[in-house]
Amino acid sequence: MILTEEQKKGQDVFFRIITEAWENDDFKESLIANPEETLEKFFGRSLPAGKKIMVADQSNPEYIYINIPVKPQIKDVELDEKKLDTVSGGSKGSVITDYESLYDSLRRMHK
């Protein structure tokens, strides 16, 4: 999968947070206890209005963790030719995922 520039920026934000949590136990504890305040301090800016952040410590190597993202509302998704082909049966078992909305909050923080 080729990432858009916006998705790359979103990943960069995630990687910065994860790296800091791996290297700084105090940051990790604060991030788990109060993610909004911790991230506002870390990035030096306010989070997008109306968004909450949930942090789960998934650093135990004995487990495989699965994160379930927000289910996209198909009625709100504009379909391009490729997505239309998928929906009409062009690709078996495919799911339309609106990655742009998944990264939306983090993109605003990263700017």
PDB file of N, CA and C in Angstrom:
ATOM      1  N   MET A   1       0.834  -1.165   0.000  1.00  0.00           N
ATOM      2  CA  MET A   1       0.000   0.000   0.000  1.00  0.00           C
ATOM      3  C   MET A   1       0.885   1.236   0.000  1.00  0.00           C
ATOM      4  N   ILE A   2       0.598   2.157  -0.865  1.00  0.00           N
ATOM      5  CA  ILE A   2       1.330   3.414  -0.933  1.00  0.00           C
ATOM      6  C   ILE A   2       0.589   4.438  -0.078  1.00  0.00           C
ATOM      7  N   LEU A   3       1.317   5.041   0.854  1.00  0.00           N
ATOM      8  CA  LEU A   3       0.713   6.021   1.750  1.00  0.00           C
ATOM      9  C   LEU A   3       0.733   7.408   1.126  1.00  0.00           C
ATOM     10  N   THR A   4      -0.305   8.168   1.410  1.00  0.00           N
ATOM     11  CA  THR A   4      -0.337   9.557   0.988  1.00  0.00           C
ATOM     12  C   THR A   4       0.571  10.362   1.913  1.00  0.00           C
ATOM     13  N   GLU A   5       0.869  11.578   1.541  1.00  0.00           N
ATOM     14  CA  GLU A   5       1.678  12.441   2.397  1.00  0.00           C
ATOM     15  C   GLU A   5       0.998  12.661   3.748  1.00  0.00           C
ATOM     16  N   GLU A   6      -0.329  12.810   3.737  1.00  0.00           N
ATOM     17  CA  GLU A   6      -1.068  13.009   4.988  1.00  0.00           C
ATOM     18  C   GLU A   6      -0.964  11.777   5.882  1.00  0.00           C
ATOM     19  N   GLN A   7      -1.034  10.587   5.300  1.00  0.00           N
ATOM     20  CA  GLN A   7      -0.911   9.364   6.082  1.00  0.00           C
ATOM     21  C   GLN A   7       0.503   9.235   6.652  1.00  0.00           C
ATOM     22  N   LYS A   8       1.502   9.643   5.863  1.00  0.00           N
ATOM     23  CA  LYS A   8       2.885   9.616   6.355  1.00  0.00           C
ATOM     24  C   LYS A   8       3.058  10.556   7.535  1.00  0.00           C
ATOM     25  N   LYS A   9       2.432  11.730   7.488  1.00  0.00           N
ATOM     26  CA  LYS A   9       2.495  12.664   8.613  1.00  0.00           C
ATOM     27  C   LYS A   9       1.829  12.054   9.845  1.00  0.00           C
ATOM     28  N   GLY A  10       0.700  11.385   9.639  1.00  0.00           N
ATOM     29  CA  GLY A  10       0.015  10.722  10.747  1.00  0.00           C
ATOM     30  C   GLY A  10       0.883   9.641  11.365  1.00  0.00           C
ATOM     31  N   GLN A  11       1.550   8.863  10.527  1.00  0.00           N
ATOM     32  CA  GLN A  11       2.442   7.827  11.038  1.00  0.00           C
ATOM     33  C   GLN A  11       3.605   8.440  11.809  1.00  0.00           C
ATOM     34  N   ASP A  12       4.129   9.546  11.305  1.00  0.00           N
ATOM     35  CA  ASP A  12       5.222  10.222  11.984  1.00  0.00           C
ATOM     36  C   ASP A  12       4.814  10.629  13.396  1.00  0.00           C
ATOM     37  N   VAL A  13       3.594  11.137  13.529  1.00  0.00           N
ATOM     38  CA  VAL A  13       3.088  11.515  14.849  1.00  0.00           C
ATOM     39  C   VAL A  13       3.022  10.286  15.758  1.00  0.00           C
ATOM     40  N   PHE A  14       2.458   9.198  15.250  1.00  0.00           N
ATOM     41  CA  PHE A  14       2.398   7.961  16.041  1.00  0.00           C
ATOM     42  C   PHE A  14       3.794   7.508  16.449  1.00  0.00           C
ATOM     43  N   PHE A  15       4.728   7.500  15.514  1.00  0.00           N
ATOM     44  CA  PHE A  15       6.080   7.034  15.805  1.00  0.00           C
ATOM     45  C   PHE A  15       6.764   7.907  16.856  1.00  0.00           C
ATOM     46  N   ARG A  16       6.535   9.208  16.820  1.00  0.00           N
ATOM     47  CA  ARG A  16       7.117  10.111  17.819  1.00  0.00           C
ATOM     48  C   ARG A  16       6.566   9.792  19.208  1.00  0.00           C
ATOM     49  N   ILE A  17       5.261   9.561  19.286  1.00  0.00           N
ATOM     50  CA  ILE A  17       4.632   9.230  20.570  1.00  0.00           C
ATOM     51  C   ILE A  17       5.153   7.898  21.097  1.00  0.00           C
ATOM     52  N   ILE A  18       5.184   6.895  20.240  1.00  0.00           N
ATOM     53  CA  ILE A  18       5.635   5.563  20.645  1.00  0.00           C
ATOM     54  C   ILE A  18       7.091   5.595  21.087  1.00  0.00           C
ATOM     55  N   THR A  19       7.940   6.259  20.324  1.00  0.00           N
ATOM     56  CA  THR A  19       9.357   6.349  20.670  1.00  0.00           C
ATOM     57  C   THR A  19       9.551   6.999  22.037  1.00  0.00           C
ATOM     58  N   GLU A  20       8.833   8.099  22.281  1.00  0.00           N
ATOM     59  CA  GLU A  20       8.940   8.773  23.571  1.00  0.00           C
ATOM     60  C   GLU A  20       8.474   7.855  24.704  1.00  0.00           C
ATOM     61  N   ALA A  21       7.393   7.105  24.479  1.00  0.00           N
ATOM     62  CA  ALA A  21       6.885   6.186  25.509  1.00  0.00           C
ATOM     63  C   ALA A  21       7.872   5.056  25.774  1.00  0.00           C
ATOM     64  N   TRP A  22       8.555   4.572  24.751  1.00  0.00           N
ATOM     65  CA  TRP A  22       9.549   3.524  24.947  1.00  0.00           C
ATOM     66  C   TRP A  22      10.757   4.033  25.722  1.00  0.00           C
ATOM     67  N   GLU A  23      11.134   5.279  25.486  1.00  0.00           N
ATOM     68  CA  GLU A  23      12.358   5.817  26.065  1.00  0.00           C
ATOM     69  C   GLU A  23      12.148   6.553  27.385  1.00  0.00           C
ATOM     70  N   ASN A  24      10.901   6.910  27.703  1.00  0.00           N
ATOM     71  CA  ASN A  24      10.634   7.751  28.866  1.00  0.00           C
ATOM     72  C   ASN A  24       9.461   7.166  29.660  1.00  0.00           C
ATOM     73  N   ASP A  25       9.785   6.463  30.749  1.00  0.00           N
ATOM     74  CA  ASP A  25       8.744   5.812  31.553  1.00  0.00           C
ATOM     75  C   ASP A  25       7.750   6.805  32.141  1.00  0.00           C
ATOM     76  N   ASP A  26       8.233   7.985  32.547  1.00  0.00           N
ATOM     77  CA  ASP A  26       7.326   8.998  33.094  1.00  0.00           C
ATOM     78  C   ASP A  26       6.320   9.454  32.037  1.00  0.00           C
ATOM     79  N   PHE A  27       6.796   9.661  30.817  1.00  0.00           N
ATOM     80  CA  PHE A  27       5.900  10.045  29.723  1.00  0.00           C
ATOM     81  C   PHE A  27       4.871   8.944  29.474  1.00  0.00           C
ATOM     82  N   LYS A  28       5.323   7.695  29.453  1.00  0.00           N
ATOM     83  CA  LYS A  28       4.417   6.571  29.217  1.00  0.00           C
ATOM     84  C   LYS A  28       3.331   6.503  30.283  1.00  0.00           C
ATOM     85  N   GLU A  29       3.710   6.623  31.534  1.00  0.00           N
ATOM     86  CA  GLU A  29       2.725   6.588  32.625  1.00  0.00           C
ATOM     87  C   GLU A  29       1.739   7.744  32.519  1.00  0.00           C
ATOM     88  N   SER A  30       2.253   8.924  32.190  1.00  0.00           N
ATOM     89  CA  SER A  30       1.394  10.100  32.034  1.00  0.00           C
ATOM     90  C   SER A  30       0.463   9.942  30.834  1.00  0.00           C
ATOM     91  N   LEU A  31       0.981   9.386  29.758  1.00  0.00           N
ATOM     92  CA  LEU A  31       0.187   9.173  28.549  1.00  0.00           C
ATOM     93  C   LEU A  31      -0.976   8.224  28.816  1.00  0.00           C
ATOM     94  N   ILE A  32      -0.739   7.195  29.586  1.00  0.00           N
ATOM     95  CA  ILE A  32      -1.792   6.239  29.928  1.00  0.00           C
ATOM     96  C   ILE A  32      -2.810   6.867  30.882  1.00  0.00           C
ATOM     97  N   ALA A  33      -2.323   7.615  31.869  1.00  0.00           N
ATOM     98  CA  ALA A  33      -3.211   8.193  32.885  1.00  0.00           C
ATOM     99  C   ALA A  33      -4.007   9.388  32.365  1.00  0.00           C
ATOM    100  N   ASN A  34      -3.384  10.238  31.565  1.00  0.00           N
ATOM    101  CA  ASN A  34      -4.045  11.455  31.095  1.00  0.00           C
ATOM    102  C   ASN A  34      -3.549  11.793  29.680  1.00  0.00           C
ATOM    103  N   PRO A  35      -4.030  11.053  28.685  1.00  0.00           N
ATOM    104  CA  PRO A  35      -3.481  11.201  27.335  1.00  0.00           C
ATOM    105  C   PRO A  35      -3.653  12.588  26.722  1.00  0.00           C
ATOM    106  N   GLU A  36      -4.806  13.219  26.907  1.00  0.00           N
ATOM    107  CA  GLU A  36      -5.037  14.521  26.280  1.00  0.00           C
ATOM    108  C   GLU A  36      -4.041  15.562  26.787  1.00  0.00           C
ATOM    109  N   GLU A  37      -3.934  15.672  28.112  1.00  0.00           N
ATOM    110  CA  GLU A  37      -3.021  16.654  28.704  1.00  0.00           C
ATOM    111  C   GLU A  37      -1.574  16.360  28.330  1.00  0.00           C
ATOM    112  N   THR A  38      -1.195  15.094  28.376  1.00  0.00           N
ATOM    113  CA  THR A  38       0.178  14.698  28.059  1.00  0.00           C
ATOM    114  C   THR A  38       0.532  15.038  26.619  1.00  0.00           C
ATOM    115  N   LEU A  39      -0.367  14.740  25.682  1.00  0.00           N
ATOM    116  CA  LEU A  39      -0.079  15.021  24.278  1.00  0.00           C
ATOM    117  C   LEU A  39      -0.101  16.513  23.974  1.00  0.00           C
ATOM    118  N   GLU A  40      -0.957  17.263  24.653  1.00  0.00           N
ATOM    119  CA  GLU A  40      -0.959  18.717  24.466  1.00  0.00           C
ATOM    120  C   GLU A  40       0.380  19.301  24.914  1.00  0.00           C
ATOM    121  N   LYS A  41       0.915  18.813  26.022  1.00  0.00           N
ATOM    122  CA  LYS A  41       2.230  19.268  26.485  1.00  0.00           C
ATOM    123  C   LYS A  41       3.327  18.819  25.520  1.00  0.00           C
ATOM    124  N   PHE A  42       3.255  17.584  25.077  1.00  0.00           N
ATOM    125  CA  PHE A  42       4.282  17.013  24.196  1.00  0.00           C
ATOM    126  C   PHE A  42       4.372  17.767  22.872  1.00  0.00           C
ATOM    127  N   PHE A  43       3.219  18.095  22.290  1.00  0.00           N
ATOM    128  CA  PHE A  43       3.201  18.774  20.997  1.00  0.00           C
ATOM    129  C   PHE A  43       3.119  20.294  21.116  1.00  0.00           C
ATOM    130  N   GLY A  44       2.841  20.794  22.326  1.00  0.00           N
ATOM    131  CA  GLY A  44       2.766  22.228  22.513  1.00  0.00           C
ATOM    132  C   GLY A  44       1.578  22.881  21.842  1.00  0.00           C
ATOM    133  N   ARG A  45       0.495  22.153  21.720  1.00  0.00           N
ATOM    134  CA  ARG A  45      -0.723  22.695  21.112  1.00  0.00           C
ATOM    135  C   ARG A  45      -1.933  21.930  21.620  1.00  0.00           C
ATOM    136  N   SER A  46      -3.091  22.547  21.446  1.00  0.00           N
ATOM    137  CA  SER A  46      -4.342  21.924  21.878  1.00  0.00           C
ATOM    138  C   SER A  46      -4.754  20.824  20.917  1.00  0.00           C
ATOM    139  N   LEU A  47      -5.443  19.858  21.457  1.00  0.00           N
ATOM    140  CA  LEU A  47      -5.989  18.785  20.623  1.00  0.00           C
ATOM    141  C   LEU A  47      -7.230  19.299  19.894  1.00  0.00           C
ATOM    142  N   PRO A  48      -7.616  18.641  18.819  1.00  0.00           N
ATOM    143  CA  PRO A  48      -8.845  19.034  18.128  1.00  0.00           C
ATOM    144  C   PRO A  48     -10.045  18.965  19.076  1.00  0.00           C
ATOM    145  N   ALA A  49     -10.912  19.949  18.995  1.00  0.00           N
ATOM    146  CA  ALA A  49     -12.092  20.001  19.860  1.00  0.00           C
ATOM    147  C   ALA A  49     -12.975  18.780  19.642  1.00  0.00           C
ATOM    148  N   GLY A  50     -13.514  18.264  20.726  1.00  0.00           N
ATOM    149  CA  GLY A  50     -14.454  17.153  20.638  1.00  0.00           C
ATOM    150  C   GLY A  50     -13.823  15.782  20.495  1.00  0.00           C
ATOM    151  N   LYS A  51     -12.512  15.698  20.517  1.00  0.00           N
ATOM    152  CA  LYS A  51     -11.850  14.399  20.386  1.00  0.00           C
ATOM    153  C   LYS A  51     -11.291  13.966  21.729  1.00  0.00           C
ATOM    154  N   LYS A  52     -11.456  12.683  22.032  1.00  0.00           N
ATOM    155  CA  LYS A  52     -10.865  12.073  23.221  1.00  0.00           C
ATOM    156  C   LYS A  52      -9.822  11.082  22.741  1.00  0.00           C
ATOM    157  N   ILE A  53      -8.886  10.776  23.603  1.00  0.00           N
ATOM    158  CA  ILE A  53      -7.827   9.837  23.241  1.00  0.00           C
ATOM    159  C   ILE A  53      -7.813   8.719  24.269  1.00  0.00           C
ATOM    160  N   MET A  54      -7.739   7.489  23.785  1.00  0.00           N
ATOM    161  CA  MET A  54      -7.639   6.326  24.650  1.00  0.00           C
ATOM    162  C   MET A  54      -6.292   5.666  24.375  1.00  0.00           C
ATOM    163  N   VAL A  55      -5.516   5.468  25.417  1.00  0.00           N
ATOM    164  CA  VAL A  55      -4.210   4.840  25.287  1.00  0.00           C
ATOM    165  C   VAL A  55      -4.242   3.516  26.034  1.00  0.00           C
ATOM    166  N   ALA A  56      -3.819   2.467  25.365  1.00  0.00           N
ATOM    167  CA  ALA A  56      -3.709   1.150  25.989  1.00  0.00           C
ATOM    168  C   ALA A  56      -2.248   0.713  25.911  1.00  0.00           C
ATOM    169  N   ASP A  57      -1.711   0.278  27.018  1.00  0.00           N
ATOM    170  CA  ASP A  57      -0.337  -0.218  27.036  1.00  0.00           C
ATOM    171  C   ASP A  57      -0.327  -1.600  26.399  1.00  0.00           C
ATOM    172  N   GLN A  58       0.264  -1.683  25.241  1.00  0.00           N
ATOM    173  CA  GLN A  58       0.311  -2.942  24.503  1.00  0.00           C
ATOM    174  C   GLN A  58       1.750  -3.428  24.366  1.00  0.00           C
ATOM    175  N   SER A  59       2.525  -3.213  25.406  1.00  0.00           N
ATOM    176  CA  SER A  59       3.944  -3.539  25.319  1.00  0.00           C
ATOM    177  C   SER A  59       4.305  -4.923  25.860  1.00  0.00           C
ATOM    178  N   ASN A  60       3.326  -5.701  26.311  1.00  0.00           N
ATOM    179  CA  ASN A  60       3.598  -7.042  26.805  1.00  0.00           C
ATOM    180  C   ASN A  60       3.788  -7.981  25.610  1.00  0.00           C
ATOM    181  N   PRO A  61       4.998  -8.504  25.412  1.00  0.00           N
ATOM    182  CA  PRO A  61       5.269  -9.334  24.237  1.00  0.00           C
ATOM    183  C   PRO A  61       4.564 -10.693  24.245  1.00  0.00           C
ATOM    184  N   GLU A  62       3.926 -11.049  25.351  1.00  0.00           N
ATOM    185  CA  GLU A  62       3.217 -12.330  25.416  1.00  0.00           C
ATOM    186  C   GLU A  62       1.863 -12.282  24.722  1.00  0.00           C
ATOM    187  N   TYR A  63       1.417 -11.092  24.333  1.00  0.00           N
ATOM    188  CA  TYR A  63       0.102 -10.933  23.721  1.00  0.00           C
ATOM    189  C   TYR A  63       0.212 -10.409  22.296  1.00  0.00           C
ATOM    190  N   ILE A  64      -0.781 -10.737  21.519  1.00  0.00           N
ATOM    191  CA  ILE A  64      -0.997 -10.106  20.216  1.00  0.00           C
ATOM    192  C   ILE A  64      -2.198  -9.197  20.414  1.00  0.00           C
ATOM    193  N   TYR A  65      -2.031  -7.920  20.097  1.00  0.00           N
ATOM    194  CA  TYR A  65      -3.080  -6.940  20.316  1.00  0.00           C
ATOM    195  C   TYR A  65      -3.779  -6.608  19.008  1.00  0.00           C
ATOM    196  N   ILE A  66      -5.068  -6.444  19.097  1.00  0.00           N
ATOM    197  CA  ILE A  66      -5.867  -6.071  17.934  1.00  0.00           C
ATOM    198  C   ILE A  66      -6.616  -4.788  18.264  1.00  0.00           C
ATOM    199  N   ASN A  67      -6.422  -3.767  17.451  1.00  0.00           N
ATOM    200  CA  ASN A  67      -7.141  -2.505  17.610  1.00  0.00           C
ATOM    201  C   ASN A  67      -8.248  -2.442  16.575  1.00  0.00           C
ATOM    202  N   ILE A  68      -9.423  -2.153  17.011  1.00  0.00           N
ATOM    203  CA  ILE A  68     -10.564  -2.050  16.106  1.00  0.00           C
ATOM    204  C   ILE A  68     -10.861  -0.567  15.891  1.00  0.00           C
ATOM    205  N   PRO A  69     -10.596  -0.043  14.681  1.00  0.00           N
ATOM    206  CA  PRO A  69     -10.851   1.378  14.426  1.00  0.00           C
ATOM    207  C   PRO A  69     -12.336   1.654  14.216  1.00  0.00           C
ATOM    208  N   VAL A  70     -12.654   2.925  14.126  1.00  0.00           N
ATOM    209  CA  VAL A  70     -14.028   3.348  13.877  1.00  0.00           C
ATOM    210  C   VAL A  70     -14.490   2.771  12.543  1.00  0.00           C
ATOM    211  N   LYS A  71     -15.668   2.214  12.536  1.00  0.00           N
ATOM    212  CA  LYS A  71     -16.233   1.663  11.310  1.00  0.00           C
ATOM    213  C   LYS A  71     -16.691   2.819  10.417  1.00  0.00           C
ATOM    214  N   PRO A  72     -16.198   2.862   9.173  1.00  0.00           N
ATOM    215  CA  PRO A  72     -16.606   3.947   8.285  1.00  0.00           C
ATOM    216  C   PRO A  72     -18.080   3.832   7.921  1.00  0.00           C
ATOM    217  N   GLN A  73     -18.718   4.969   7.806  1.00  0.00           N
ATOM    218  CA  GLN A  73     -20.111   5.018   7.384  1.00  0.00           C
ATOM    219  C   GLN A  73     -20.133   5.087   5.857  1.00  0.00           C
ATOM    220  N   ILE A  74     -20.545   4.003   5.233  1.00  0.00           N
ATOM    221  CA  ILE A  74     -20.524   3.905   3.779  1.00  0.00           C
ATOM    222  C   ILE A  74     -21.293   5.046   3.130  1.00  0.00           C
ATOM    223  N   LYS A  75     -22.386   5.468   3.746  1.00  0.00           N
ATOM    224  CA  LYS A  75     -23.187   6.539   3.138  1.00  0.00           C
ATOM    225  C   LYS A  75     -22.420   7.852   3.082  1.00  0.00           C
ATOM    226  N   ASP A  76     -21.398   8.029   3.946  1.00  0.00           N
ATOM    227  CA  ASP A  76     -20.623   9.262   3.978  1.00  0.00           C
ATOM    228  C   ASP A  76     -19.352   9.190   3.135  1.00  0.00           C
ATOM    229  N   VAL A  77     -19.072   8.030   2.534  1.00  0.00           N
ATOM    230  CA  VAL A  77     -17.840   7.846   1.786  1.00  0.00           C
ATOM    231  C   VAL A  77     -18.097   8.086   0.300  1.00  0.00           C
ATOM    232  N   GLU A  78     -17.278   8.970  -0.284  1.00  0.00           N
ATOM    233  CA  GLU A  78     -17.367   9.161  -1.729  1.00  0.00           C
ATOM    234  C   GLU A  78     -16.568   8.051  -2.382  1.00  0.00           C
ATOM    235  N   LEU A  79     -17.149   7.412  -3.364  1.00  0.00           N
ATOM    236  CA  LEU A  79     -16.506   6.282  -4.011  1.00  0.00           C
ATOM    237  C   LEU A  79     -15.897   6.704  -5.341  1.00  0.00           C
ATOM    238  N   ASP A  80     -14.587   6.424  -5.489  1.00  0.00           N
ATOM    239  CA  ASP A  80     -13.954   6.648  -6.777  1.00  0.00           C
ATOM    240  C   ASP A  80     -14.133   5.380  -7.611  1.00  0.00           C
ATOM    241  N   GLU A  81     -13.580   5.365  -8.800  1.00  0.00           N
ATOM    242  CA  GLU A  81     -13.765   4.214  -9.710  1.00  0.00           C
ATOM    243  C   GLU A  81     -13.301   2.900  -9.068  1.00  0.00           C
ATOM    244  N   LYS A  82     -12.157   2.923  -8.419  1.00  0.00           N
ATOM    245  CA  LYS A  82     -11.617   1.707  -7.814  1.00  0.00           C
ATOM    246  C   LYS A  82     -12.519   1.194  -6.699  1.00  0.00           C
ATOM    247  N   LYS A  83     -13.007   2.102  -5.844  1.00  0.00           N
ATOM    248  CA  LYS A  83     -13.893   1.692  -4.750  1.00  0.00           C
ATOM    249  C   LYS A  83     -15.229   1.207  -5.280  1.00  0.00           C
ATOM    250  N   LEU A  84     -15.721   1.849  -6.336  1.00  0.00           N
ATOM    251  CA  LEU A  84     -16.979   1.385  -6.941  1.00  0.00           C
ATOM    252  C   LEU A  84     -16.832  -0.036  -7.469  1.00  0.00           C
ATOM    253  N   ASP A  85     -15.688  -0.321  -8.075  1.00  0.00           N
ATOM    254  CA  ASP A  85     -15.431  -1.660  -8.592  1.00  0.00           C
ATOM    255  C   ASP A  85     -15.403  -2.669  -7.447  1.00  0.00           C
ATOM    256  N   THR A  86     -14.790  -2.284  -6.321  1.00  0.00           N
ATOM    257  CA  THR A  86     -14.725  -3.159  -5.155  1.00  0.00           C
ATOM    258  C   THR A  86     -16.117  -3.457  -4.616  1.00  0.00           C
ATOM    259  N   VAL A  87     -16.925  -2.421  -4.459  1.00  0.00           N
ATOM    260  CA  VAL A  87     -18.269  -2.586  -3.920  1.00  0.00           C
ATOM    261  C   VAL A  87     -19.135  -3.426  -4.838  1.00  0.00           C
ATOM    262  N   SER A  88     -18.962  -3.272  -6.147  1.00  0.00           N
ATOM    263  CA  SER A  88     -19.797  -3.998  -7.099  1.00  0.00           C
ATOM    264  C   SER A  88     -19.311  -5.417  -7.335  1.00  0.00           C
ATOM    265  N   GLY A  89     -18.311  -5.852  -6.592  1.00  0.00           N
ATOM    266  CA  GLY A  89     -17.878  -7.243  -6.691  1.00  0.00           C
ATOM    267  C   GLY A  89     -16.541  -7.414  -7.372  1.00  0.00           C
ATOM    268  N   GLY A  90     -15.830  -6.341  -7.642  1.00  0.00           N
ATOM    269  CA  GLY A  90     -14.536  -6.431  -8.311  1.00  0.00           C
ATOM    270  C   GLY A  90     -13.471  -7.085  -7.460  1.00  0.00           C
ATOM    271  N   SER A  91     -13.556  -6.982  -6.157  1.00  0.00           N
ATOM    272  CA  SER A  91     -12.592  -7.590  -5.248  1.00  0.00           C
ATOM    273  C   SER A  91     -13.343  -8.298  -4.138  1.00  0.00           C
ATOM    274  N   LYS A  92     -13.178  -9.590  -4.044  1.00  0.00           N
ATOM    275  CA  LYS A  92     -13.891 -10.366  -3.046  1.00  0.00           C
ATOM    276  C   LYS A  92     -13.343 -10.100  -1.652  1.00  0.00           C
ATOM    277  N   GLY A  93     -14.247  -9.826  -0.709  1.00  0.00           N
ATOM    278  CA  GLY A  93     -13.871  -9.683   0.678  1.00  0.00           C
ATOM    279  C   GLY A  93     -13.195  -8.367   1.034  1.00  0.00           C
ATOM    280  N   SER A  94     -13.147  -7.419   0.139  1.00  0.00           N
ATOM    281  CA  SER A  94     -12.498  -6.151   0.439  1.00  0.00           C
ATOM    282  C   SER A  94     -13.402  -5.270   1.284  1.00  0.00           C
ATOM    283  N   VAL A  95     -12.793  -4.421   2.059  1.00  0.00           N
ATOM    284  CA  VAL A  95     -13.518  -3.471   2.881  1.00  0.00           C
ATOM    285  C   VAL A  95     -13.055  -2.081   2.487  1.00  0.00           C
ATOM    286  N   ILE A  96     -13.999  -1.174   2.351  1.00  0.00           N
ATOM    287  CA  ILE A  96     -13.634   0.206   2.061  1.00  0.00           C
ATOM    288  C   ILE A  96     -13.244   0.855   3.375  1.00  0.00           C
ATOM    289  N   THR A  97     -12.038   1.376   3.430  1.00  0.00           N
ATOM    290  CA  THR A  97     -11.580   2.040   4.642  1.00  0.00           C
ATOM    291  C   THR A  97     -11.217   3.474   4.293  1.00  0.00           C
ATOM    292  N   ASP A  98     -11.777   4.397   5.013  1.00  0.00           N
ATOM    293  CA  ASP A  98     -11.499   5.807   4.825  1.00  0.00           C
ATOM    294  C   ASP A  98     -10.327   6.176   5.729  1.00  0.00           C
ATOM    295  N   TYR A  99      -9.100   5.894   5.269  1.00  0.00           N
ATOM    296  CA  TYR A  99      -7.921   6.142   6.078  1.00  0.00           C
ATOM    297  C   TYR A  99      -7.752   7.619   6.397  1.00  0.00           C
ATOM    298  N   GLU A 100      -8.198   8.479   5.501  1.00  0.00           N
ATOM    299  CA  GLU A 100      -8.041   9.908   5.737  1.00  0.00           C
ATOM    300  C   GLU A 100      -8.721  10.336   7.029  1.00  0.00           C
ATOM    301  N   SER A 101      -9.926   9.855   7.282  1.00  0.00           N
ATOM    302  CA  SER A 101     -10.600  10.243   8.522  1.00  0.00           C
ATOM    303  C   SER A 101      -9.947   9.608   9.740  1.00  0.00           C
ATOM    304  N   LEU A 102      -9.301   8.448   9.585  1.00  0.00           N
ATOM    305  CA  LEU A 102      -8.604   7.826  10.707  1.00  0.00           C
ATOM    306  C   LEU A 102      -7.426   8.677  11.170  1.00  0.00           C
ATOM    307  N   TYR A 103      -6.786   9.368  10.230  1.00  0.00           N
ATOM    308  CA  TYR A 103      -5.631  10.187  10.560  1.00  0.00           C
ATOM    309  C   TYR A 103      -5.977  11.657  10.794  1.00  0.00           C
ATOM    310  N   ASP A 104      -7.227  12.036  10.606  1.00  0.00           N
ATOM    311  CA  ASP A 104      -7.621  13.443  10.620  1.00  0.00           C
ATOM    312  C   ASP A 104      -7.180  14.177  11.883  1.00  0.00           C
ATOM    313  N   SER A 105      -7.458  13.636  13.039  1.00  0.00           N
ATOM    314  CA  SER A 105      -7.127  14.312  14.288  1.00  0.00           C
ATOM    315  C   SER A 105      -5.608  14.487  14.440  1.00  0.00           C
ATOM    316  N   LEU A 106      -4.857  13.466  14.108  1.00  0.00           N
ATOM    317  CA  LEU A 106      -3.414  13.548  14.262  1.00  0.00           C
ATOM    318  C   LEU A 106      -2.793  14.505  13.260  1.00  0.00           C
ATOM    319  N   ARG A 107      -3.357  14.586  12.066  1.00  0.00           N
ATOM    320  CA  ARG A 107      -2.836  15.532  11.072  1.00  0.00           C
ATOM    321  C   ARG A 107      -2.941  16.948  11.605  1.00  0.00           C
ATOM    322  N   ARG A 108      -4.072  17.271  12.228  1.00  0.00           N
ATOM    323  CA  ARG A 108      -4.255  18.627  12.748  1.00  0.00           C
ATOM    324  C   ARG A 108      -3.248  18.941  13.853  1.00  0.00           C
ATOM    325  N   MET A 109      -2.894  17.947  14.654  1.00  0.00           N
ATOM    326  CA  MET A 109      -1.906  18.159  15.714  1.00  0.00           C
ATOM    327  C   MET A 109      -0.518  18.366  15.130  1.00  0.00           C
ATOM    328  N   HIS A 110      -0.208  17.659  14.046  1.00  0.00           N
ATOM    329  CA  HIS A 110       1.136  17.650  13.472  1.00  0.00           C
ATOM    330  C   HIS A 110       1.477  18.940  12.722  1.00  0.00           C
ATOM    331  N   LYS A 111       0.446  19.687  12.283  1.00  0.00           N
ATOM    332  CA  LYS A 111       0.689  20.890  11.478  1.00  0.00           C
ATOM    333  C   LYS A 111       1.348  21.976  12.271  1.00  0.00           C
TER     334      LYS A 111
END
